[in-house]
Amino acid sequence: MSVAFTRVDPVADGPLLHEWVTAERAVFWQMQGASLADVVAAYAEIDASPHHDAFLGRVEGEPVFLTERYDPAADPVGQVLEVELGDVGMHLLVGPPTAPVPGFTLAVMRTVLAWLFDDPVVHRVVVEPDAANTAIHRLNARAGFVVHGEVELPTKRALLSTCTRDQFLASLR
C-alpha cells in the first residue's frame, strides 16, 4: 500500500472533508450539521495554528483518510493529562470505502502511527476519542494504546489513551 500524507488545503479539500465529517458514520467527529463554510473555517483555523496540523492520507494517490496531529499541551486534553516531552496528539477519520477491505482501518491506523513515530522527537501518541465510540477503542487497543480512563473535555466525555513507540512496535508482533 503506497501512502502519502498531504497537508489539508481548507478550500480545495473542503468539499471532500465536508462529505466525510458530516456523514452519519462520522458522528463522533461532532460536525453532523456543519455547512461547507463551517468545515472550511474549521480547517482554516487548524491550518493557521502553530499547534495543530491536518493531513489527507492518500493511498495510490486517492484521498482515503484524514489525520490531525496536535500539541496536547496546547489543547484541552493538556488539562487532564500530564503532558510529557515528546507527546503528540492524533485524530483519525477514515473516509467511506468504495469497497470494504477487511483490516483496512487498522492498517491505516498503523500507517499513521508509524508516520508519527518516524519523527524522532515523538515519544508518545495521545488520543481522546468519545467514550461511547467503542469501535475506535478496540482499534486503539490493537494498535498498542493503553487506556488511562474517562475524562471530561469541553465537548465530550472521552477515553484518554496513550501509545509509546515501544507499545506500538509490540502491537505489530
Short mmCIF file of C-alpha atoms in Angstrom, two decimals:
data_model
loop_
_atom_site.label_atom_id
_atom_site.label_comp_id
_atom_site.label_asym_id
_atom_site.label_seq_id
_atom_site.Cartn_x
_atom_site.Cartn_y
_atom_site.Cartn_z
CA MET A 1 0.00 0.00 0.00
CA SER A 2 1.58 3.28 -1.14
CA VAL A 3 0.55 6.08 1.26
CA ALA A 4 1.34 9.78 1.02
CA PHE A 5 0.43 12.48 3.53
CA THR A 6 -0.54 15.86 2.09
CA ARG A 7 -1.36 18.92 4.14
CA VAL A 8 -5.06 19.77 4.06
CA ASP A 9 -5.88 22.78 1.89
CA PRO A 10 -9.05 24.05 3.62
CA VAL A 11 -10.59 25.48 0.45
CA ALA A 12 -9.55 22.88 -2.12
CA ASP A 13 -10.17 19.92 0.20
CA GLY A 14 -13.21 21.46 1.88
CA PRO A 15 -15.89 19.69 -0.20
CA LEU A 16 -14.35 16.26 0.38
CA LEU A 17 -13.84 16.92 4.09
CA HIS A 18 -17.40 18.23 4.36
CA GLU A 19 -18.70 15.00 2.82
CA TRP A 20 -16.66 12.91 5.25
CA VAL A 21 -17.15 14.79 8.54
CA THR A 22 -20.89 15.28 8.14
CA ALA A 23 -21.63 11.65 7.23
CA GLU A 24 -23.56 9.60 9.77
CA ARG A 25 -20.59 7.25 10.13
CA ALA A 26 -18.52 10.23 11.40
CA VAL A 27 -20.93 11.12 14.22
CA PHE A 28 -18.08 11.23 16.76
CA TRP A 29 -16.32 13.90 14.67
CA GLN A 30 -19.08 16.22 16.01
CA MET A 31 -19.70 18.07 12.73
CA GLN A 32 -23.01 16.47 11.64
CA GLY A 33 -24.79 19.77 10.97
CA ALA A 34 -21.79 21.68 9.64
CA SER A 35 -22.06 23.57 6.38
CA LEU A 36 -19.27 23.58 3.81
CA ALA A 37 -18.32 27.06 5.05
CA ASP A 38 -18.14 25.72 8.64
CA VAL A 39 -15.80 22.91 7.59
CA VAL A 40 -13.58 25.24 5.55
CA ALA A 41 -13.42 27.65 8.51
CA ALA A 42 -12.56 24.83 10.96
CA TYR A 43 -9.71 23.59 8.77
CA ALA A 44 -8.52 27.12 8.05
CA GLU A 45 -8.24 27.57 11.83
CA ILE A 46 -6.23 24.35 12.10
CA ASP A 47 -4.06 25.45 9.14
CA ALA A 48 -3.31 28.74 10.87
CA SER A 49 -2.45 27.14 14.22
CA PRO A 50 1.17 26.56 15.21
CA HIS A 51 -0.05 23.68 17.43
CA HIS A 52 -2.34 21.70 15.11
CA ASP A 53 -1.97 20.24 11.58
CA ALA A 54 -4.33 18.30 9.31
CA PHE A 55 -3.33 15.89 6.54
CA LEU A 56 -5.10 13.82 3.95
CA GLY A 57 -3.79 10.30 3.65
CA ARG A 58 -3.67 9.25 0.03
CA VAL A 59 -3.47 5.61 -0.97
CA GLU A 60 -2.29 5.16 -4.55
CA GLY A 61 -2.96 8.90 -4.99
CA GLU A 62 -6.58 8.81 -3.79
CA PRO A 63 -7.57 10.54 -0.52
CA VAL A 64 -8.87 7.87 1.85
CA PHE A 65 -8.31 9.22 5.35
CA LEU A 66 -7.90 12.40 7.35
CA THR A 67 -5.47 12.66 10.23
CA GLU A 68 -4.70 15.52 12.55
CA ARG A 69 -1.72 15.88 14.83
CA TYR A 70 -1.65 18.39 17.64
CA ASP A 71 0.31 19.52 20.66
CA PRO A 72 -1.54 18.14 23.71
CA ALA A 73 -0.09 20.92 25.90
CA ALA A 74 -1.91 23.50 23.74
CA ASP A 75 -5.19 21.52 23.72
CA PRO A 76 -7.89 20.99 26.38
CA VAL A 77 -6.57 17.41 26.79
CA GLY A 78 -3.50 19.01 28.38
CA GLN A 79 -5.72 19.93 31.35
CA VAL A 80 -6.48 16.25 32.09
CA LEU A 81 -3.19 14.61 31.06
CA GLU A 82 0.28 15.09 32.44
CA VAL A 83 1.84 16.04 29.12
CA GLU A 84 5.33 14.66 28.59
CA LEU A 85 8.14 15.85 26.35
CA GLY A 86 7.66 14.09 23.02
CA ASP A 87 3.85 13.79 23.24
CA VAL A 88 1.78 14.35 20.11
CA GLY A 89 -2.00 14.17 19.84
CA MET A 90 -3.72 12.38 16.97
CA HIS A 91 -7.17 12.32 15.40
CA LEU A 92 -8.06 9.91 12.60
CA LEU A 93 -11.05 9.60 10.28
CA VAL A 94 -11.13 7.02 7.52
CA GLY A 95 -13.28 8.09 4.58
CA PRO A 96 -16.16 5.96 3.35
CA PRO A 97 -14.88 2.91 1.49
CA THR A 98 -15.80 2.30 -2.12
CA ALA A 99 -15.45 -1.41 -1.37
CA PRO A 100 -14.83 -2.59 2.21
CA VAL A 101 -11.42 -4.19 2.75
CA PRO A 102 -11.05 -6.29 5.92
CA GLY A 103 -8.34 -4.87 8.18
CA PHE A 104 -8.02 -1.62 6.22
CA THR A 105 -8.78 0.73 9.13
CA LEU A 106 -6.21 -0.99 11.35
CA ALA A 107 -3.67 -0.76 8.50
CA VAL A 108 -4.40 2.98 8.22
CA MET A 109 -4.06 3.44 11.99
CA ARG A 110 -0.71 1.63 11.96
CA THR A 111 0.45 3.70 8.98
CA VAL A 112 -0.41 6.95 10.77
CA LEU A 113 1.32 5.81 13.96
CA ALA A 114 4.45 4.76 12.04
CA TRP A 115 4.43 8.16 10.31
CA LEU A 116 4.15 9.98 13.65
CA PHE A 117 6.88 7.85 15.24
CA ASP A 118 9.14 8.49 12.24
CA ASP A 119 9.76 11.84 13.93
CA PRO A 120 12.48 11.02 16.49
CA VAL A 121 11.09 13.72 18.82
CA VAL A 122 7.78 11.85 19.19
CA HIS A 123 7.82 9.51 22.17
CA ARG A 124 4.11 9.03 22.82
CA VAL A 125 0.85 9.47 20.89
CA VAL A 126 -2.21 10.73 22.75
CA VAL A 127 -5.83 10.09 21.71
CA GLU A 128 -9.08 11.15 23.32
CA PRO A 129 -11.96 9.56 21.39
CA ASP A 130 -15.52 9.87 22.60
CA ALA A 131 -16.13 7.42 25.46
CA ALA A 132 -19.09 5.98 23.53
CA ASN A 133 -17.02 5.18 20.43
CA THR A 134 -16.34 1.53 21.26
CA ALA A 135 -15.21 0.67 17.72
CA ILE A 136 -12.25 3.06 17.90
CA HIS A 137 -11.40 1.87 21.42
CA ARG A 138 -10.98 -1.68 20.10
CA LEU A 139 -8.87 -0.40 17.20
CA ASN A 140 -6.71 1.71 19.52
CA ALA A 141 -6.08 -1.31 21.75
CA ARG A 142 -4.96 -3.39 18.74
CA ALA A 143 -2.53 -0.60 17.78
CA GLY A 144 -0.91 -0.56 21.23
CA PHE A 145 -2.79 2.19 23.06
CA VAL A 146 -3.16 1.95 26.84
CA VAL A 147 -6.30 3.41 28.43
CA HIS A 148 -5.82 5.97 31.20
CA GLY A 149 -9.55 6.39 31.86
CA GLU A 150 -12.52 8.55 31.04
CA VAL A 151 -12.10 12.32 31.24
CA GLU A 152 -14.35 15.33 30.74
CA LEU A 153 -13.34 17.58 27.85
CA PRO A 154 -15.21 20.73 26.79
CA THR A 155 -17.15 18.96 24.00
CA LYS A 156 -17.32 15.33 25.14
CA ARG A 157 -16.66 12.63 27.68
CA ALA A 158 -13.51 10.99 26.30
CA LEU A 159 -11.49 7.85 26.82
CA LEU A 160 -7.94 9.11 27.27
CA SER A 161 -5.33 6.70 25.91
CA THR A 162 -1.65 6.84 25.00
CA CYS A 163 0.73 4.72 22.96
CA THR A 164 4.51 4.83 23.24
CA ARG A 165 6.81 3.85 20.40
CA ASP A 166 7.61 0.56 22.21
CA GLN A 167 3.92 -0.23 22.78
CA PHE A 168 3.21 0.41 19.11
CA LEU A 169 6.10 -1.81 17.99
CA ALA A 170 4.96 -4.57 20.38
CA SER A 171 1.45 -4.43 18.84
CA LEU A 172 2.93 -5.33 15.45
CA ARG A 173 4.27 -8.68 16.67
#
